[in-house]
Amino acid sequence: MKLLGVIFVLGLMHSVYSQRTPTISYISQEQIKDIGGTVEFVCSVQYSQDYPVLWIKVNKNREDQLPISTNTALIIRDSRFALRSDPSSSTYTLQIKDIQETDAGFYLCQILISTSSKISAEVELQVRRPPIISDNSTRSLVVSEGQPVELNCYAGGFPTPRISWRRENNAILPTGGSIYRGNTLKIAHVRKEDRGTYYCVAENGVGRGARRNINLEIEFAPVITAPRPRLGQALQYDMDLECHVEAYPPPGITWHKDEVQLSNNQHYSISHFATADEYTDTTLRVITIEKKQYGEYVCKAANKLGTAETRVELFETIIPVCPPACGQAYYAASIIPLSSGVMVAVALIVATIMRSRSSKY
């Protein structure tokens, strides 16, 4: 009976041993690497001596599969890939050097048992990528004052980039503070002071990050100021009347006196100088002032959003004002160059003479 029992146990052990199924006893954990780095995947198997062991690359959508190796041989021809095997531990190590973004995905260690049966384990490779700001982010925007505004910024990369907003020269944002975090910067009612350059910054700890400059342009009605609303000048001298205009789109600018629009002629010279898209300085030069040219002048500006005006008064003085009456005096239609030391004295005498001659006007 004892002999029969031993024979039975030995037979059972042989049956169990002969039915052992190949297994994967170990595979590496998820790997996160930088572009250009090196990664190794380790897979240990058991009872697979009679079966092929493969490494297979599967993309993230799990649609495409690429066999890389079988047992101890590489299938693909790529010098970045290498394969090591250790027969004593039945371990297969797949190495990838100079990692590229396209290497991201799942790597399967697979034992093929038959055409319809296989055993697999997988490890994911995630490749850290510096941020790249997406094309669907805002590039520039033009809106009218008072309207709501949304500036959007999206970025790809791994890990997922963090988005922050800043203004040029660290100016205060319409939302308050110098930094705002989030994909969308919202301004409920935009003001002309909000115009300018905004920076969308994407960072994820890989590389130096990415930045996009976003220009926000605000359309607004003209605002006019006169640096010197009252100016005096002696007869027969020139004088410049100035206005500073702030508006967008750039406005049409005109000068008026006694409700008549002025133009360039022998009595007046008008010039405009744009210092930026929103700023224009305009100057009206009154040439060789006559009695009738004293009075109030009106500077007007208009664009599609509105109009504005301001007034500048030109009054008579005895002593010529410098500038623009610098370095010369008028006497009987002749120009006499003067040195700075005697200019004021001579100018006073000449102004008195000219005033007496013009009193009939």
Short mmCIF file of C-alpha atoms in Angstrom, two decimals:
data_model
loop_
_atom_site.label_atom_id
_atom_site.label_comp_id
_atom_site.label_asym_id
_atom_site.label_seq_id
_atom_site.Cartn_x
_atom_site.Cartn_y
_atom_site.Cartn_z
CA MET A 1 0.00 0.00 0.00
CA LYS A 2 2.83 2.40 0.85
CA LEU A 3 4.49 1.70 -2.49
CA LEU A 4 1.27 2.36 -4.33
CA GLY A 5 0.91 5.67 -2.45
CA VAL A 6 4.42 6.79 -3.43
CA ILE A 7 3.80 5.87 -7.06
CA PHE A 8 0.55 7.84 -7.00
CA VAL A 9 2.18 10.95 -5.54
CA LEU A 10 5.06 10.81 -8.04
CA GLY A 11 2.61 10.44 -10.89
CA LEU A 12 0.58 13.37 -9.66
CA MET A 13 3.71 15.55 -9.34
CA HIS A 14 4.78 14.64 -12.87
CA SER A 15 1.33 15.48 -14.16
CA VAL A 16 1.34 18.85 -12.39
CA TYR A 17 4.89 19.66 -13.59
CA SER A 18 4.07 18.79 -17.17
CA GLN A 19 1.03 21.12 -17.06
CA ARG A 20 2.85 24.16 -15.72
CA THR A 21 1.85 27.29 -17.70
CA PRO A 22 4.41 29.99 -18.55
CA THR A 23 4.05 33.12 -16.41
CA ILE A 24 5.51 36.62 -16.16
CA SER A 25 6.87 36.97 -12.65
CA TYR A 26 8.10 40.59 -12.87
CA ILE A 27 7.94 43.65 -15.09
CA SER A 28 9.22 47.18 -14.50
CA GLN A 29 6.98 49.89 -13.08
CA GLU A 30 5.87 52.97 -15.04
CA GLN A 31 8.80 55.01 -16.35
CA ILE A 32 8.90 58.80 -16.74
CA LYS A 33 11.89 60.11 -18.67
CA ASP A 34 13.12 63.26 -20.39
CA ILE A 35 13.60 63.54 -24.13
CA GLY A 36 17.16 62.45 -24.95
CA GLY A 37 17.46 60.22 -21.88
CA THR A 38 17.78 56.43 -21.50
CA VAL A 39 15.27 53.91 -20.17
CA GLU A 40 15.37 50.17 -19.40
CA PHE A 41 12.42 47.79 -19.16
CA VAL A 42 12.94 44.47 -17.31
CA CYS A 43 10.72 41.41 -17.75
CA SER A 44 11.24 38.10 -15.88
CA VAL A 45 9.39 34.96 -16.99
CA GLN A 46 8.96 31.39 -15.77
CA TYR A 47 8.43 28.08 -17.58
CA SER A 48 8.81 29.76 -21.00
CA GLN A 49 11.73 27.72 -22.36
CA ASP A 50 9.63 26.34 -25.21
CA TYR A 51 7.84 29.57 -26.08
CA PRO A 52 8.88 32.84 -27.74
CA VAL A 53 9.12 35.90 -25.48
CA LEU A 54 8.51 39.24 -27.23
CA TRP A 55 8.77 42.94 -26.48
CA ILE A 56 6.02 44.88 -28.30
CA LYS A 57 5.45 48.66 -28.49
CA VAL A 58 1.80 49.78 -28.33
CA ASN A 59 0.86 53.44 -28.87
CA LYS A 60 -1.31 55.29 -26.39
CA ASN A 61 -4.53 54.76 -28.30
CA ARG A 62 -3.72 51.02 -28.36
CA GLU A 63 -4.38 50.78 -32.07
CA ASP A 64 -0.91 50.16 -33.48
CA GLN A 65 1.49 47.45 -32.31
CA LEU A 66 5.17 47.25 -33.22
CA PRO A 67 7.14 44.03 -32.40
CA ILE A 68 10.60 45.00 -31.14
CA SER A 69 12.27 41.72 -30.20
CA THR A 70 11.77 37.97 -29.88
CA ASN A 71 13.71 35.99 -27.26
CA THR A 72 17.30 37.27 -27.57
CA ALA A 73 17.08 38.98 -30.97
CA LEU A 74 15.93 42.48 -31.98
CA ILE A 75 13.44 42.66 -34.81
CA ILE A 76 13.66 46.36 -35.58
CA ARG A 77 16.76 48.05 -36.97
CA ASP A 78 17.31 51.04 -34.73
CA SER A 79 20.62 51.70 -33.00
CA ARG A 80 18.79 53.33 -30.10
CA PHE A 81 17.38 49.94 -29.06
CA ALA A 82 19.33 47.17 -27.33
CA LEU A 83 18.33 43.84 -25.77
CA ARG A 84 19.98 41.84 -22.97
CA SER A 85 18.92 38.46 -21.65
CA ASP A 86 19.94 36.44 -18.60
CA PRO A 87 19.20 32.71 -19.06
CA SER A 88 19.76 31.94 -15.38
CA SER A 89 16.88 34.19 -14.32
CA SER A 90 14.93 34.15 -17.59
CA THR A 91 15.08 37.95 -17.62
CA TYR A 92 14.82 40.08 -20.75
CA THR A 93 15.95 43.74 -20.57
CA LEU A 94 14.98 46.22 -23.30
CA GLN A 95 16.99 49.45 -23.41
CA ILE A 96 16.13 52.61 -25.35
CA LYS A 97 18.67 55.44 -25.67
CA ASP A 98 18.15 59.00 -26.88
CA ILE A 99 14.45 58.84 -26.05
CA GLN A 100 12.17 60.66 -28.47
CA GLU A 101 8.64 61.93 -28.00
CA THR A 102 7.32 59.16 -30.29
CA ASP A 103 8.72 56.52 -27.90
CA ALA A 104 5.97 57.29 -25.37
CA GLY A 105 3.40 54.52 -25.00
CA PHE A 106 3.02 51.00 -23.58
CA TYR A 107 5.65 48.25 -23.81
CA LEU A 108 4.36 44.70 -23.61
CA CYS A 109 6.35 41.70 -22.46
CA GLN A 110 4.50 38.83 -24.11
CA ILE A 111 4.76 35.04 -24.10
CA LEU A 112 3.19 33.40 -27.16
CA ILE A 113 1.70 30.04 -26.19
CA SER A 114 -0.33 29.45 -29.36
CA THR A 115 -2.02 31.36 -32.15
CA SER A 116 -4.96 31.99 -29.84
CA SER A 117 -3.24 32.16 -26.47
CA LYS A 118 -0.70 34.56 -25.04
CA ILE A 119 0.35 35.97 -21.69
CA SER A 120 1.22 39.66 -21.43
CA ALA A 121 2.29 42.31 -18.95
CA GLU A 122 2.90 45.95 -19.77
CA VAL A 123 4.81 49.00 -18.60
CA GLU A 124 4.09 52.57 -19.67
CA LEU A 125 6.76 55.03 -20.80
CA GLN A 126 5.86 58.67 -20.38
CA VAL A 127 8.21 61.15 -22.01
CA ARG A 128 8.60 64.55 -20.38
CA ARG A 129 8.22 67.25 -23.04
CA PRO A 130 8.72 71.02 -22.72
CA PRO A 131 5.60 73.15 -23.14
CA ILE A 132 4.42 74.19 -26.59
CA ILE A 133 1.66 76.81 -26.74
CA SER A 134 -1.20 75.61 -28.94
CA ASP A 135 -2.36 77.38 -32.09
CA ASN A 136 -5.87 77.78 -30.68
CA SER A 137 -4.54 80.26 -28.11
CA THR A 138 -5.29 83.96 -28.53
CA ARG A 139 -2.73 85.86 -30.62
CA SER A 140 -4.20 89.39 -30.66
CA LEU A 141 -7.54 91.02 -30.00
CA VAL A 142 -9.26 94.32 -30.83
CA VAL A 143 -12.37 95.27 -28.82
CA SER A 144 -14.27 98.42 -27.95
CA GLU A 145 -14.03 99.98 -24.52
CA GLY A 146 -16.56 98.58 -22.07
CA GLN A 147 -16.89 95.17 -23.71
CA PRO A 148 -16.04 91.85 -21.97
CA VAL A 149 -12.76 90.20 -23.00
CA GLU A 150 -11.39 86.67 -22.79
CA LEU A 151 -7.73 85.88 -23.48
CA ASN A 152 -7.15 82.12 -23.88
CA CYS A 153 -3.90 80.18 -23.62
CA TYR A 154 -3.44 76.41 -24.00
CA ALA A 155 -0.25 74.39 -24.09
CA GLY A 156 0.83 70.82 -24.72
CA GLY A 157 3.66 68.99 -22.99
CA PHE A 158 4.25 66.50 -20.20
CA PRO A 159 3.67 66.95 -17.34
CA THR A 160 0.66 69.14 -18.12
CA PRO A 161 1.94 72.73 -18.23
CA ARG A 162 0.78 75.37 -15.77
CA ILE A 163 -0.47 78.58 -17.38
CA SER A 164 0.10 82.05 -15.92
CA TRP A 165 -0.48 85.60 -17.19
CA ARG A 166 1.58 88.75 -16.86
CA ARG A 167 1.61 92.22 -18.39
CA GLU A 168 4.44 94.10 -20.00
CA ASN A 169 6.74 95.71 -17.41
CA ASN A 170 4.90 93.74 -14.69
CA ALA A 171 2.00 96.20 -14.83
CA ILE A 172 -1.04 95.39 -12.70
CA LEU A 173 -3.51 93.06 -14.43
CA PRO A 174 -7.18 94.05 -14.79
CA THR A 175 -7.94 91.14 -12.43
CA GLY A 176 -5.62 92.63 -9.80
CA GLY A 177 -2.05 91.70 -8.94
CA SER A 178 0.82 91.15 -11.34
CA ILE A 179 0.22 87.40 -11.99
CA TYR A 180 -2.93 85.46 -12.83
CA ARG A 181 -2.98 81.65 -13.07
CA GLY A 182 -5.33 79.74 -15.37
CA ASN A 183 -5.98 79.11 -19.04
CA THR A 184 -8.39 82.02 -19.48
CA LEU A 185 -7.91 85.63 -18.40
CA LYS A 186 -11.31 87.34 -18.21
CA ILE A 187 -11.93 91.09 -18.12
CA ALA A 188 -15.59 91.93 -17.43
CA HIS A 189 -15.52 95.52 -18.75
CA VAL A 190 -12.33 96.44 -20.57
CA ARG A 191 -10.93 99.97 -20.24
CA LYS A 192 -8.53 101.81 -22.50
CA GLU A 193 -5.95 101.55 -19.70
CA ASP A 194 -6.08 97.75 -20.12
CA ARG A 195 -4.61 97.90 -23.63
CA GLY A 196 -1.09 96.65 -24.23
CA THR A 197 0.93 93.44 -24.31
CA TYR A 198 -0.02 90.44 -22.18
CA TYR A 199 2.27 87.44 -21.69
CA CYS A 200 0.92 83.89 -21.59
CA VAL A 201 3.56 81.72 -19.86
CA ALA A 202 3.45 77.88 -19.89
CA GLU A 203 5.73 75.95 -17.49
CA ASN A 204 6.02 72.29 -16.46
CA GLY A 205 9.56 72.02 -15.09
CA VAL A 206 10.98 70.77 -18.39
CA GLY A 207 13.19 73.23 -20.23
CA ARG A 208 12.69 76.97 -19.91
CA GLY A 209 8.96 76.99 -20.59
CA ALA A 210 7.13 78.76 -23.41
CA ARG A 211 5.75 82.29 -23.77
CA ARG A 212 3.41 84.03 -26.18
CA ASN A 213 2.92 87.79 -26.47
CA ILE A 214 -0.73 88.73 -26.91
CA ASN A 215 -1.58 92.27 -28.00
CA LEU A 216 -4.85 93.64 -26.65
CA GLU A 217 -5.99 96.75 -28.51
CA ILE A 218 -8.91 98.78 -27.17
CA GLU A 219 -11.01 101.02 -29.42
CA PHE A 220 -12.08 104.19 -27.61
CA ALA A 221 -13.38 107.67 -28.34
CA PRO A 222 -10.90 110.58 -28.51
CA VAL A 223 -9.62 112.29 -25.39
CA ILE A 224 -7.97 115.70 -25.99
CA THR A 225 -5.79 117.79 -23.70
CA ALA A 226 -4.03 121.11 -24.30
CA PRO A 227 -0.66 121.32 -22.55
CA ARG A 228 -0.90 125.16 -22.61
CA PRO A 229 -4.51 126.33 -22.91
CA ARG A 230 -3.51 130.07 -22.90
CA LEU A 231 -0.60 131.41 -24.93
CA GLY A 232 0.64 134.95 -25.51
CA GLN A 233 2.76 136.31 -28.33
CA ALA A 234 3.69 139.70 -29.75
CA LEU A 235 2.47 140.96 -33.11
CA GLN A 236 4.36 139.85 -36.21
CA TYR A 237 5.83 136.79 -34.46
CA ASP A 238 4.97 133.11 -34.85
CA MET A 239 3.35 131.00 -32.13
CA ASP A 240 2.66 127.26 -31.83
CA LEU A 241 -0.64 126.02 -30.39
CA GLU A 242 -0.55 122.39 -29.29
CA CYS A 243 -2.99 119.59 -28.50
CA HIS A 244 -2.43 116.03 -27.34
CA VAL A 245 -4.96 113.50 -28.71
CA GLU A 246 -5.50 109.98 -27.37
CA ALA A 247 -7.81 107.72 -29.43
CA TYR A 248 -8.10 104.40 -31.28
CA PRO A 249 -8.71 103.96 -34.17
CA PRO A 250 -6.57 106.99 -35.05
CA PRO A 251 -8.91 109.98 -35.35
CA GLY A 252 -9.30 112.75 -37.87
CA ILE A 253 -7.92 115.98 -36.35
CA THR A 254 -8.86 119.54 -37.36
CA TRP A 255 -8.25 123.08 -36.10
CA HIS A 256 -10.92 125.77 -36.13
CA LYS A 257 -11.21 129.51 -35.45
CA ASP A 258 -14.48 131.38 -35.41
CA GLU A 259 -16.20 128.16 -36.57
CA VAL A 260 -14.05 128.03 -39.71
CA GLN A 261 -11.81 125.03 -40.31
CA LEU A 262 -8.21 126.09 -40.86
CA SER A 263 -5.84 124.75 -43.49
CA ASN A 264 -2.20 125.20 -44.44
CA ASN A 265 -1.58 128.60 -46.05
CA GLN A 266 0.50 131.73 -45.56
CA HIS A 267 -1.17 132.34 -42.18
CA TYR A 268 -1.28 128.84 -40.66
CA SER A 269 0.74 125.62 -40.70
CA ILE A 270 -0.80 122.42 -39.28
CA SER A 271 1.22 119.31 -38.43
CA HIS A 272 0.41 115.96 -36.79
CA PHE A 273 2.92 113.66 -35.15
CA ALA A 274 1.82 110.15 -34.10
CA THR A 275 3.90 108.89 -31.16
CA ALA A 276 2.03 105.55 -31.12
CA ASP A 277 -1.14 104.00 -32.55
CA GLU A 278 -3.21 105.70 -29.85
CA TYR A 279 -1.32 108.98 -29.39
CA THR A 280 -1.09 111.97 -31.72
CA ASP A 281 0.39 115.38 -31.05
CA THR A 282 -0.95 118.15 -33.28
CA THR A 283 0.49 121.66 -33.67
CA LEU A 284 -1.03 124.75 -35.24
CA ARG A 285 1.58 127.39 -36.05
CA VAL A 286 0.15 130.87 -36.38
CA ILE A 287 2.52 132.65 -38.79
CA THR A 288 3.50 136.34 -38.45
CA ILE A 289 0.61 137.07 -36.13
CA GLU A 290 -1.81 139.79 -37.13
CA LYS A 291 -4.32 141.49 -34.87
CA LYS A 292 -7.25 139.48 -36.23
CA GLN A 293 -5.51 136.17 -35.43
CA TYR A 294 -5.74 136.64 -31.68
CA GLY A 295 -8.59 134.78 -30.04
CA GLU A 296 -9.81 131.27 -29.34
CA TYR A 297 -8.80 128.24 -31.39
CA VAL A 298 -10.56 124.86 -31.23
CA CYS A 299 -8.80 121.52 -31.70
CA LYS A 300 -11.20 118.70 -32.68
CA ALA A 301 -10.75 114.94 -33.04
CA ALA A 302 -13.24 112.30 -34.21
CA ASN A 303 -13.31 108.55 -34.84
CA LYS A 304 -16.11 105.98 -35.15
CA LEU A 305 -16.63 105.92 -31.38
CA GLY A 306 -17.06 109.63 -30.80
CA THR A 307 -15.70 113.17 -30.94
CA ALA A 308 -13.89 115.50 -28.56
CA GLU A 309 -12.53 119.03 -28.60
CA THR A 310 -10.52 121.45 -26.52
CA ARG A 311 -9.79 125.17 -26.77
CA VAL A 312 -6.56 127.15 -26.84
CA GLU A 313 -6.52 130.95 -26.44
CA LEU A 314 -3.92 133.10 -28.19
CA PHE A 315 -3.59 136.61 -26.69
CA GLU A 316 -1.37 139.59 -27.42
CA THR A 317 1.81 140.39 -25.51
CA ILE A 318 4.35 143.17 -25.86
CA ILE A 319 7.47 141.06 -25.35
CA PRO A 320 7.97 138.24 -27.89
CA VAL A 321 7.80 134.75 -26.41
CA CYS A 322 10.72 132.42 -27.02
CA PRO A 323 10.27 129.86 -28.52
CA PRO A 324 9.32 130.09 -31.32
CA ALA A 325 10.42 133.76 -31.54
CA CYS A 326 14.06 132.91 -30.83
CA GLY A 327 17.10 134.42 -32.58
CA GLN A 328 15.21 136.79 -34.87
CA ALA A 329 13.06 139.89 -34.85
CA TYR A 330 10.86 141.33 -37.58
CA TYR A 331 11.37 144.92 -38.63
CA ALA A 332 9.87 146.37 -41.75
CA ALA A 333 9.69 142.92 -43.38
CA SER A 334 13.43 142.32 -42.76
CA ILE A 335 14.82 139.61 -40.47
CA ILE A 336 17.70 140.76 -38.25
CA PRO A 337 19.74 137.97 -36.54
CA LEU A 338 20.27 138.78 -32.86
CA SER A 339 22.61 137.50 -30.22
CA SER A 340 20.99 136.11 -27.10
CA GLY A 341 22.44 138.94 -25.00
CA VAL A 342 20.62 141.75 -26.79
CA MET A 343 17.65 139.87 -28.20
CA VAL A 344 15.18 140.73 -25.44
CA ALA A 345 16.01 144.46 -25.43
CA VAL A 346 15.83 144.78 -29.19
CA ALA A 347 12.70 142.66 -29.33
CA LEU A 348 10.99 144.96 -26.83
CA ILE A 349 11.80 148.04 -28.91
CA VAL A 350 10.76 146.37 -32.17
CA ALA A 351 7.54 145.04 -30.63
CA THR A 352 6.64 148.54 -29.45
CA ILE A 353 7.24 149.98 -32.92
CA MET A 354 5.28 147.20 -34.62
CA ARG A 355 2.46 147.55 -32.18
CA SER A 356 2.14 151.24 -32.90
CA ARG A 357 2.17 150.55 -36.66
CA SER A 358 -0.52 147.90 -36.28
CA SER A 359 -2.77 149.89 -34.01
CA LYS A 360 -4.88 150.91 -36.97
CA TYR A 361 -6.02 147.22 -37.23
#
